[in-house]
XYZ file of C-alpha atoms in Angstrom:
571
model
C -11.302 -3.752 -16.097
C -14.100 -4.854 -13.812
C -15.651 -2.744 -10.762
C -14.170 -5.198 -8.723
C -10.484 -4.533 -9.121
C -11.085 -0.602 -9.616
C -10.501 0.379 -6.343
C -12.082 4.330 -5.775
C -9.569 4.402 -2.946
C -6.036 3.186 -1.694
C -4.744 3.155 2.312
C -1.144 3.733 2.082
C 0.072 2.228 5.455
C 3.399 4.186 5.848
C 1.816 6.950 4.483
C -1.446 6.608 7.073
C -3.299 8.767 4.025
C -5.824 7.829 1.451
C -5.489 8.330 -1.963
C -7.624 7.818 -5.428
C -10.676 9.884 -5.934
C -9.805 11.441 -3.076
C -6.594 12.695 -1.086
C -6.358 13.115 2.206
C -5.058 11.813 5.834
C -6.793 8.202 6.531
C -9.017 8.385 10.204
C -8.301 6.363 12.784
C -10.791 3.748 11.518
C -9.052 3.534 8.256
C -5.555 2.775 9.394
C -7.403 0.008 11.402
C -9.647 -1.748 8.708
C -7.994 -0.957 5.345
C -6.471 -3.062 3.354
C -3.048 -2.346 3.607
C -0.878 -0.468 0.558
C 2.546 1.124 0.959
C 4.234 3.134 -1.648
C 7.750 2.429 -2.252
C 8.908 5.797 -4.406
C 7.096 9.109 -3.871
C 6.146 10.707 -7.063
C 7.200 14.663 -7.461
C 6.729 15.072 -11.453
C 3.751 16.655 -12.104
C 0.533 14.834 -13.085
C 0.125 13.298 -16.498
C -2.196 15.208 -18.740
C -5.756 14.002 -20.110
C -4.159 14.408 -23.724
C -0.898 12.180 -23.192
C -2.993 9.668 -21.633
C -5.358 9.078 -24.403
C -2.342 9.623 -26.939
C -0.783 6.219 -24.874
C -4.471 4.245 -24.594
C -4.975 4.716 -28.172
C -1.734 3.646 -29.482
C -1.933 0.731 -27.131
C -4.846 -0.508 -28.653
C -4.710 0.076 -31.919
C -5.263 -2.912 -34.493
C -2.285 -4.077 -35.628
C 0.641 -6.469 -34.449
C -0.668 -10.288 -33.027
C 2.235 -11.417 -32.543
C 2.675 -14.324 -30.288
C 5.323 -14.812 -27.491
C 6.751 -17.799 -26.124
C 4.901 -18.430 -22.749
C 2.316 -20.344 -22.974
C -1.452 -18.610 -22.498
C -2.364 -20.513 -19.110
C 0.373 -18.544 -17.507
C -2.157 -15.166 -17.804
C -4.572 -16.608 -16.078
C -2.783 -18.240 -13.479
C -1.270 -14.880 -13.124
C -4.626 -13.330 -12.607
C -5.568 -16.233 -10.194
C -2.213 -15.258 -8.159
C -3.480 -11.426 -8.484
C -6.499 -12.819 -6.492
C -4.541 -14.797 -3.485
C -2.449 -11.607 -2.839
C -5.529 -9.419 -2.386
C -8.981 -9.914 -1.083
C -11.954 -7.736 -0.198
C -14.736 -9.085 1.993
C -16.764 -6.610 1.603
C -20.741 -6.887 1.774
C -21.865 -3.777 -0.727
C -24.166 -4.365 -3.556
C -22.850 -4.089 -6.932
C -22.046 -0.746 -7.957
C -22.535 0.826 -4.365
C -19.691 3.208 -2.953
C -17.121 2.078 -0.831
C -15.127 4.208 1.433
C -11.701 3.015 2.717
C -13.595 2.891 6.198
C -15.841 0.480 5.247
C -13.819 -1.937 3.911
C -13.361 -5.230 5.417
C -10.433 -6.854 3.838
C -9.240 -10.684 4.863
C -5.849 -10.316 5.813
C -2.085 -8.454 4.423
C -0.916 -9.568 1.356
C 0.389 -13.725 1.474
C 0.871 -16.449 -1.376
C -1.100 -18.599 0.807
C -3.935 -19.653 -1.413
C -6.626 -18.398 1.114
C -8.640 -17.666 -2.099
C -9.137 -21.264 -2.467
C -9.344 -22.325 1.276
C -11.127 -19.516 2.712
C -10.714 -19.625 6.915
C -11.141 -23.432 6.642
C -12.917 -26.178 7.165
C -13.450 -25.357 11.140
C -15.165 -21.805 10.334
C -18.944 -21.908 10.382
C -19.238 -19.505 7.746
C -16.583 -22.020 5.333
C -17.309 -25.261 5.888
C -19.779 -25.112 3.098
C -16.588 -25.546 0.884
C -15.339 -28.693 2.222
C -17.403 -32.003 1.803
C -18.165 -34.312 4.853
C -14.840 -35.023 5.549
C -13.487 -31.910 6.544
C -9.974 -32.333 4.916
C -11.495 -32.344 1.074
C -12.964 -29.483 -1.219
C -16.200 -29.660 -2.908
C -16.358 -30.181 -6.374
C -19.088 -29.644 -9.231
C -20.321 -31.297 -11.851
C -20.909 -30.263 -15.439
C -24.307 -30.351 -17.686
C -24.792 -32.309 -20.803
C -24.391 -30.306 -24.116
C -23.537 -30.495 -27.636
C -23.427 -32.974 -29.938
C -22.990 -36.977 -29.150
C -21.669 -38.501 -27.445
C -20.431 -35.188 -25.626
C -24.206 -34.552 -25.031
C -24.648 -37.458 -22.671
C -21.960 -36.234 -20.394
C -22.541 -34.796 -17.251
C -18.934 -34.949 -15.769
C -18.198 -35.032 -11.891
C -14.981 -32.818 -10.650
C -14.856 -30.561 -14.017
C -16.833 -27.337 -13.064
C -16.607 -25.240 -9.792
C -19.342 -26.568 -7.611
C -22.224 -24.090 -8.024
C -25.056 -22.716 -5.568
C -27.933 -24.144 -7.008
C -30.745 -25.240 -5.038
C -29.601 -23.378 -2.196
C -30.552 -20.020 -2.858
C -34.216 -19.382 -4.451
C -32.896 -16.257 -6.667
C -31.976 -18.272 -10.313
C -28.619 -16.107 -11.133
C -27.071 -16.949 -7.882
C -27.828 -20.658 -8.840
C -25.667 -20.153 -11.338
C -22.542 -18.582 -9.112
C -19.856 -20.154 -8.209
C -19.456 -21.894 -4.382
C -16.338 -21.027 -3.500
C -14.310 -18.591 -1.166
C -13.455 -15.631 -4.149
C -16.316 -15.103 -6.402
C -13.896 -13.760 -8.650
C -12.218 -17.034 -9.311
C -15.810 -17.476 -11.529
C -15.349 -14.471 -13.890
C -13.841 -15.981 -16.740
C -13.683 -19.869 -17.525
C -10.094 -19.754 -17.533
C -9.529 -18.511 -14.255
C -12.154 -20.756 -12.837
C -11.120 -24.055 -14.391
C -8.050 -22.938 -13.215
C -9.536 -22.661 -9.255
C -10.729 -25.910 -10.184
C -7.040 -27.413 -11.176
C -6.149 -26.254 -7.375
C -9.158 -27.894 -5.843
C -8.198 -31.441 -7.357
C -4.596 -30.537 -6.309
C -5.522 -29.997 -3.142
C -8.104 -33.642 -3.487
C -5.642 -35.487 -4.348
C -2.832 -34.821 -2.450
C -5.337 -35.540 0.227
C -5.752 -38.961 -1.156
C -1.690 -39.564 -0.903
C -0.997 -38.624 2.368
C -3.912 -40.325 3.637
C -2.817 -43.775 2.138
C 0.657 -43.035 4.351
C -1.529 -43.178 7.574
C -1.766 -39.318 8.082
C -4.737 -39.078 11.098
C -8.395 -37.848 9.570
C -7.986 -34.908 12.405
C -5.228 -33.744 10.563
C -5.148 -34.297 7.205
C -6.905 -30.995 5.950
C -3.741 -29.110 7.848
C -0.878 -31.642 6.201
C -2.311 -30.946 2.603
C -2.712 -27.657 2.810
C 0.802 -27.126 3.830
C 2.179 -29.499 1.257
C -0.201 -28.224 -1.563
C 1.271 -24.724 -0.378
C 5.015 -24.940 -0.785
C 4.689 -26.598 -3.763
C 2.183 -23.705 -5.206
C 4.890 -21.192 -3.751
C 7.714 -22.925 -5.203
C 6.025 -23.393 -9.002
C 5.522 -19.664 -8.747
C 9.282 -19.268 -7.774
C 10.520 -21.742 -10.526
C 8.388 -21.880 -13.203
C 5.838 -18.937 -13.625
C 8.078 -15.583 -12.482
C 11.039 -16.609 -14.379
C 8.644 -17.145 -17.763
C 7.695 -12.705 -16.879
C 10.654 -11.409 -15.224
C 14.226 -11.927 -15.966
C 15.372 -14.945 -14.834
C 18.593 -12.865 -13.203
C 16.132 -10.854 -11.516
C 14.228 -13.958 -9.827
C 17.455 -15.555 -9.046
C 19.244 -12.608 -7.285
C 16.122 -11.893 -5.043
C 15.406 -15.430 -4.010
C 19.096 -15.697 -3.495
C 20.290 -12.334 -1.901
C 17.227 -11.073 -0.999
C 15.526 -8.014 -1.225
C 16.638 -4.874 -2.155
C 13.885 -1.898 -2.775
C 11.031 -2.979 -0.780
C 10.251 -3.849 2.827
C 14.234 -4.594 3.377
C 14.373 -6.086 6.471
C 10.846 -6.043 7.498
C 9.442 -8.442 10.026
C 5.622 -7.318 10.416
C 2.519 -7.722 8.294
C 3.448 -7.297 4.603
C 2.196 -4.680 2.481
C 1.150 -4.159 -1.032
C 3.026 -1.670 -3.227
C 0.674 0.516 -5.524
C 4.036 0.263 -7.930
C 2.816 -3.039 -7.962
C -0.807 -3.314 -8.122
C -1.423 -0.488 -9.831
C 1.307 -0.491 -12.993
C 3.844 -4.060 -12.897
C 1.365 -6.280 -11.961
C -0.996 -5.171 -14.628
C 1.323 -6.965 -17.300
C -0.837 -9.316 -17.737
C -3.213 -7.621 -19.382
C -0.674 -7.395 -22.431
C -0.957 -10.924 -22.678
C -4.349 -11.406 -23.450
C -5.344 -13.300 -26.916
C -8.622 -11.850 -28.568
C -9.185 -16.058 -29.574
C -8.012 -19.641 -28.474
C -8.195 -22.620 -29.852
C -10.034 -23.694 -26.753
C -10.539 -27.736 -26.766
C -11.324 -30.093 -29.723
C -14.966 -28.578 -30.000
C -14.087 -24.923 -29.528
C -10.983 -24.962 -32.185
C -9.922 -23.898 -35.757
C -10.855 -27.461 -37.591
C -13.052 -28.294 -34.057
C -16.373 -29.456 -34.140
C -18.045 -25.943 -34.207
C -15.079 -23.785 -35.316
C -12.927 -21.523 -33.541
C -15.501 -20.077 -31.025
C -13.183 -19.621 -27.840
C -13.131 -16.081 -27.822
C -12.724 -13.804 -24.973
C -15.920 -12.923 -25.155
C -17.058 -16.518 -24.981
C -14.546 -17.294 -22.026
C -16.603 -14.571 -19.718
C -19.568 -15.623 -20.762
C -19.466 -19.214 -19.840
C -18.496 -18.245 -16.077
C -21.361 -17.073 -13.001
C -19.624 -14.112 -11.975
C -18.883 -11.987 -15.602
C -20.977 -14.018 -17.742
C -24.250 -16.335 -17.368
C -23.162 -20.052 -18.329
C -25.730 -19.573 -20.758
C -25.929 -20.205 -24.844
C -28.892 -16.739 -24.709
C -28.003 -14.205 -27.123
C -29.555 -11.416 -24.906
C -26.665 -10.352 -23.306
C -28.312 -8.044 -20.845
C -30.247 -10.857 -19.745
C -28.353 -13.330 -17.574
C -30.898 -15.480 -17.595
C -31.717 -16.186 -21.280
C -30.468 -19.692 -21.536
C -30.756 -23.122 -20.738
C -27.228 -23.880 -18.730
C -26.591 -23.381 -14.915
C -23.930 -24.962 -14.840
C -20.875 -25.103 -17.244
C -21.563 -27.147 -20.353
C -19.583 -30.272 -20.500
C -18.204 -29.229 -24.369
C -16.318 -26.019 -22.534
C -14.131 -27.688 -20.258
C -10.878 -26.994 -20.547
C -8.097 -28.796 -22.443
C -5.265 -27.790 -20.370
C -2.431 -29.761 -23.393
C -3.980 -26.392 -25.036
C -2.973 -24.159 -22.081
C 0.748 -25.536 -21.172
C 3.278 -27.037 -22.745
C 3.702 -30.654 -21.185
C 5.015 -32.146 -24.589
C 8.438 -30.105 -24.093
C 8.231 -30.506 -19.893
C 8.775 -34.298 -20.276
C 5.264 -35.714 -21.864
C 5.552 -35.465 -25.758
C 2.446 -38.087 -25.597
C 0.863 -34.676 -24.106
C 1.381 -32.534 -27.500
C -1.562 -30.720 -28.129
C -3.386 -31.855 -31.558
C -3.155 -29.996 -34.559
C 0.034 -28.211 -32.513
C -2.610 -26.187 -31.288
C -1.115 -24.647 -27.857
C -2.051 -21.318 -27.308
C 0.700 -18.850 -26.769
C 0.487 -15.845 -25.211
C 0.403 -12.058 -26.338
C 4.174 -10.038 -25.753
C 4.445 -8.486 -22.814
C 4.680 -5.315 -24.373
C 2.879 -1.923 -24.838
C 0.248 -3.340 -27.456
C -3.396 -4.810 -25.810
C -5.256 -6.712 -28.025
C -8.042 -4.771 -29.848
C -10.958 -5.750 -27.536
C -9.939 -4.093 -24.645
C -10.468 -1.002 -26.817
C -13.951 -1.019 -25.713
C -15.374 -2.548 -22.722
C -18.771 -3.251 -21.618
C -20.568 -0.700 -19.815
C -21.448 -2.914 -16.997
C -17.639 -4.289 -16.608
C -17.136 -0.558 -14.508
C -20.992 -0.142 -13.408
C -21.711 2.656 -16.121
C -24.457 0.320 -18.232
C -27.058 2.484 -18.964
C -24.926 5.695 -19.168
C -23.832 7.697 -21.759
C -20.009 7.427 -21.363
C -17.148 9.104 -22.988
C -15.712 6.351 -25.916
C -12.016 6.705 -24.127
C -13.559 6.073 -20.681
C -14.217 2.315 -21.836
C -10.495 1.964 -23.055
C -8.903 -0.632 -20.560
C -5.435 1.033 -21.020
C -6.861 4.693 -20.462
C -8.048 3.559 -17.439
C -5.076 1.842 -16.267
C -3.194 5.136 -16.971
C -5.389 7.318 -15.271
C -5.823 4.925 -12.117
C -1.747 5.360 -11.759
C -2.875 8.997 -11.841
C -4.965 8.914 -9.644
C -3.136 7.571 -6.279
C -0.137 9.482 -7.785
C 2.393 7.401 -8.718
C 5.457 8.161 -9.790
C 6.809 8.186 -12.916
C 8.835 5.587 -14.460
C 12.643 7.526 -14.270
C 11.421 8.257 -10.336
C 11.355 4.791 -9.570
C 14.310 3.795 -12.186
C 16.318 6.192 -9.978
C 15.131 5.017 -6.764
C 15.589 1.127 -7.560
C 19.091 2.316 -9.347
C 20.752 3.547 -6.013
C 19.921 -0.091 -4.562
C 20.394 -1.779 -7.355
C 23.672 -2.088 -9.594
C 23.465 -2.358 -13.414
C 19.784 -0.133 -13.407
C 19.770 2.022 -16.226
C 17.030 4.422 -17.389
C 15.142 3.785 -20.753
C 16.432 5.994 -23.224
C 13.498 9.049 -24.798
C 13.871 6.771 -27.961
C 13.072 3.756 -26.446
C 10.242 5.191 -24.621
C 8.637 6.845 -28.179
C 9.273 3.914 -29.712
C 7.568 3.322 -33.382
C 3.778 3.373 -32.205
C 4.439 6.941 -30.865
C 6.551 8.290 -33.417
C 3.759 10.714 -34.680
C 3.649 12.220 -31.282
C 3.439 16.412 -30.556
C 6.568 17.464 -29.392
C 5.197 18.999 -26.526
C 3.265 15.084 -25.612
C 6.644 13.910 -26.883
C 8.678 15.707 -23.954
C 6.088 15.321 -21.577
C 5.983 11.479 -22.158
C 9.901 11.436 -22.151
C 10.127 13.190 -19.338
C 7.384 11.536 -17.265
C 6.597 8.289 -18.087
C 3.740 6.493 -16.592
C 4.720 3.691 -14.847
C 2.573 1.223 -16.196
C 3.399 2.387 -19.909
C 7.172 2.441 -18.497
C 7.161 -1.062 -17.041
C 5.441 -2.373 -20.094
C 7.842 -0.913 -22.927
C 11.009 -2.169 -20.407
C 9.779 -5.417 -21.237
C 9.694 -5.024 -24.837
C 13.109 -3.613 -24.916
C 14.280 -6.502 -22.712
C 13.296 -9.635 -25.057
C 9.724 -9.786 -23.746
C 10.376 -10.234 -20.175
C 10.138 -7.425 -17.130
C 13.322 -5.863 -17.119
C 15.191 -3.894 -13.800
C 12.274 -2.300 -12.886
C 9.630 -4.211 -13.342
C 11.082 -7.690 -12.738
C 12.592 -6.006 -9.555
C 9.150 -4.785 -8.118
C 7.431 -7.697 -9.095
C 9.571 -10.281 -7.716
C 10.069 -8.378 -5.047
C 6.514 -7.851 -4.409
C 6.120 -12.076 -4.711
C 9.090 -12.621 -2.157
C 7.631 -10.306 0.411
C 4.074 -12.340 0.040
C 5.823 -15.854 0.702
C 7.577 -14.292 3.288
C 4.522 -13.266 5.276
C 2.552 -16.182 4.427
C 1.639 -18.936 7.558
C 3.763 -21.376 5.246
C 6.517 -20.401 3.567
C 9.590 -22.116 1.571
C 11.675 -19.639 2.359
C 10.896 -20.240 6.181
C 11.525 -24.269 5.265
C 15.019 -24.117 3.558
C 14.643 -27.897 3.954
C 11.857 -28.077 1.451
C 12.204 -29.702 -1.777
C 9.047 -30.729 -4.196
C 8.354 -34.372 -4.095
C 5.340 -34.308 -6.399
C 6.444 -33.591 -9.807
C 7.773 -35.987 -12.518
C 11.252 -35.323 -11.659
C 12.511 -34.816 -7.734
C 13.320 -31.310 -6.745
C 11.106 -29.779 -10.199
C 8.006 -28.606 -9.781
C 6.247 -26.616 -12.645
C 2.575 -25.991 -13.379
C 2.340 -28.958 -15.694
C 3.529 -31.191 -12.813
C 0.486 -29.943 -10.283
C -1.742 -30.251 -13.551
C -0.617 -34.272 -13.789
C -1.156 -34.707 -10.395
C -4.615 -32.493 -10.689
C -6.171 -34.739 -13.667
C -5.572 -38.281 -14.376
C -4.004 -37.753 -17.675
C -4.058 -42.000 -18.590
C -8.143 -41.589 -18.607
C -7.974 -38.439 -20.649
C -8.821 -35.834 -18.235
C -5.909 -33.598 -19.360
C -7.517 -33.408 -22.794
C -11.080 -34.674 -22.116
C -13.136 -33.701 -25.331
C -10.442 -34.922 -27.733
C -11.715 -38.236 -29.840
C -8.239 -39.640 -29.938
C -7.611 -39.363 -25.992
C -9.408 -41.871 -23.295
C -12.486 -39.908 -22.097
C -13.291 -39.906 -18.679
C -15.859 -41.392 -16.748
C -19.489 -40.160 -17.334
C -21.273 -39.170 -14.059
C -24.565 -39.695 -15.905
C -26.310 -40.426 -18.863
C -28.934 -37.869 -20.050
C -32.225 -39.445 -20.990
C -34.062 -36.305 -22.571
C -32.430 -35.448 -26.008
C -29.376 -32.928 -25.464
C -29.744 -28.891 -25.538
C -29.238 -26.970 -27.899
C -25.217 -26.532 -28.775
C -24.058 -22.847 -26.790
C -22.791 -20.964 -29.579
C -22.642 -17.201 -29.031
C -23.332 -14.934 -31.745
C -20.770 -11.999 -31.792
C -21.887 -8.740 -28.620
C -19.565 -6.487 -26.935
C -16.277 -7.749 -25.668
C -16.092 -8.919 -21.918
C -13.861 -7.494 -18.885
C -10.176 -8.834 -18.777
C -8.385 -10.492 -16.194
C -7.266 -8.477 -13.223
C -3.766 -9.329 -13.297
């Protein structure tokens, strides 16, 4: 998991104490500044041990089931870009320096308000470098020829983050991203995905200028509209795909139940959720997909869309760049992302059964993601050194395990254990029962000790808890975490400056069918699917305009030779 989301420390706001690496009552200039965490259940099992812990990582990732579930794989990143509008740090700290709690600088309490892609707006003087001369619209980028004909004569306007380029004189930051959340650049899913928003946001710009809306204050009527229609996709479409749909249904309709009941002030951000339920998605990562018609099993250069590749071709994790020195971010030719890696989003989502067969994905190749279950896929058995700011040091093999450090992170700001919180949510809650010491051991575990048997039985981390609920419940969170998570979501709209559940008169008006609005829809509206931008690099689709035409003969075609496997999304 990268630096970035591993918090050292965590402000509990209705605790007013710090915990992580260290524990202790927050000063005065914490409670103030931090970033603002609650904690819903208080923890009084003791601690988990070193030797359970590594017991769970290893089983996690061991090599063995790839199975594939039934939600499609742009719903993990989407979830990680979600991750990233519900928490922000603004701090100014140089990669791998310290960061006390009292030195953070965060942007605001948690809201589903897509400040990640706005930043303060077009009126700050630090963020108007996002918007172009208008005011109202967001800056695009372009992307740089590559590969073979006639992809190699491409260089595509509106299909890669804009980039800093000539503005800065160091030649990595050329290559980084221009937007509000550098983070939105640290995989090429999550930033073509920033990307779909910004066109949203374009062209609903476009629309509600041709009804007359005044230049002065267009920026404020898109972002609004953009807004609830965001809020209410992630209502409809993407929390009942991970949490059952029960779950979604009676929060939205009843209201809330364990967290925040009642609240009226600045929301907060459960560690239940940030640190264990929320961290489903990393059980949904594929090691491989068959990324676009180049980057595909039968494509033009084979099935190269592995993770790895996806982080590399990104400025904030990776170095847009075809180099094979992976410690050097600047070995390559590319600073900004070659045209033969954009995105095929019929790949991603599943328009042909959401009202566009003519949208199937060739070859049926949609990419579906992992369970959510206890397994990770095998990558994340080792991470890169430098994903954590260890490179250079001689660390432990278990250390680089993504799901020993999730488990000892829960450790660390001491949360409790899954039956704690089953209890807790159960007195609120009707129906809540406990996972059963054979559902918890499960087969992966079976060659447990007895004494890591009990202990495990007994005290389940939360994380491992949450993620073996979902197994046991058909591959969706279950009455924990569904509850926490939707929970968690409904608070966030809540407390956002826009909100559909402020505007019970709201009803989507930009999908392909009145009162629907799904991801697929705000794709449509994001690419012009009749000139093949859904699907760009496929030979049988229309391609879409080319912004130039190189003259010089094209680079060399970015194909990565095999290295270590990259961070994973912070969802």
């Amino acid at each position: 998991m990268a630096r970035r989301h591993e918090r050292r420390f965590f402000f509990l706001a209705d605790r007013r104490e710090v915990r992580g690496e260290v524990n202790r009552p927050a000063t005065r200039s914490e409670r103030e500044r931090a970033f603002r965490f609650s904690e819903m259940v208080g923890g009084t099992t003791p601690a988990p041990s070193d030797e359970l812990l590594k017991a769970l990582a290893e089983a996690m990732t061991a090599t063995g089931d790839t199975a594939d579930s039934d939600i499609p794989a742009g719903f993990t990143y989407l979830g990680q870009f979600i991750d990233h509008d519900l928490t922000r740090d603004r701090t100014d700290r140089a990669f791998n320096t310290p960061v006390t709690p009292d030195q953070m600088r965060q942007a605001r309490s948690p809201a589903l308000d897509l400040d990640s892609v706005y930043g303060f707006g077009p009126d700050d003087p630090n963020d108007r470098i996002f918007y172009s001369a208008d005011g109202a619209r967001l800056t695009l980028g372009r992307t740089q020829s590559s590969g073979p004909p006639p992809v190699a004569i491409f260089e595509l306007d509106g299909f890669d983050l804009p980039r800093k380029g000539a503005s800065t004189a160091e030649p990595l930051e050329a290559r980084m991203a221009q937007i509000p959340d550098p983070r939105n650049d640290e995989n090429l899913v999550i930033g073509q995905t920033h990307l779909a928003f910004m066109r949203f946001h374009n062209k609903v710009c476009d629309r509600i200028a041709q009804g007359g809306t005044p230049s002065s204050m267009l920026f404020s009527k898109a972002r609004e509209m953009v807004v609830k229609h965001y809020q209410w996709m992630l209502r409809t479409d993407f929390l009942p795909r991970i949490v059952d749909p029960a779950i979604v249904d009676d929060v939205f309709t009843n209201g809330r139940k364990v967290f925040e009941v009642g609240a009226t002030d600045f929301p907060t951000m459960p560690i239940e959720f940030s640190v264990a339920a929320y961290r489903l998605g990393h059980s949904m990562i594929r090691d491989i997909y068959d990324w676009n018609a180049v980057f595909s099993n039968g494509g033009t250069f084979g099935n190269e869309g592995t993770l790895e590749n996806l982080f590399r071709f990104s400025g904030t994790s990776g170095n847009l760049s075809p180099g094979t020195n992976v410690d050097n971010p600047l070995d390559g030719d590319f600073e900004r992302l070659p045209t033969n890696w954009i995105a095929d989003w019929t790949r991603l989502y599943d328009f042909a059964t959401e009202g566009t067969p003519e949208l199937a994905p060739e070859l049926g190749q949609l990419n579906l993601a992992r369970p959510i279950d206890i397994r990770l896929t095998d990558p994340l058995k080792k991470l890169p050194l430098g994903s954590f700011g260890s490179r250079g040091k001689n660390v432990a093999a278990i250390e680089r395990n993504l799901a020993f450090r999730n488990l000892v992170r829960g450790r660390m700001v001491g949360l409790a254990t899954g039956q704690e919180v089953a209890a807790y949510i159960g007195k609120r809650v009707k129906g809540v029962k406990e996972l059963t010491p054979k559902q918890i051991v499960g087969k992966e575990l079976g060659g447990l000790p007895n004494q890591l048997r009990k202990e495990l039985t007994k005290g389940t981390p939360l994380w491992f808890y949450i993620l073996r609920e979902a197994e046991v419940n058909g591959g969706k969170l279950g009455p924990v975490g569904g509850r926490i998570v939707t929970e968690t979501f409904h608070r966030a709209m809540e407390g956002s400056d826009v909100s559909i559940l402020r505007d019970l008169t709201f009803s989507p008006i930009l999908g392909q069918t009145p009162g629907v609005f799904r991801m697929t829809d705000l794709l449509k509206v994001a690419f012009d699917a009749s000139s093949g931008e859904l699907r760009p690099l496929s030979p049988d689709a229309p391609r879409p305009v080319a912004s130039s035409v190189a003259a010089a003969p094209p680079p060399a075609q970015p194909s990565i030779p095999p290295t270590t496997p990259p961070s994973p999304p912070a969802m």
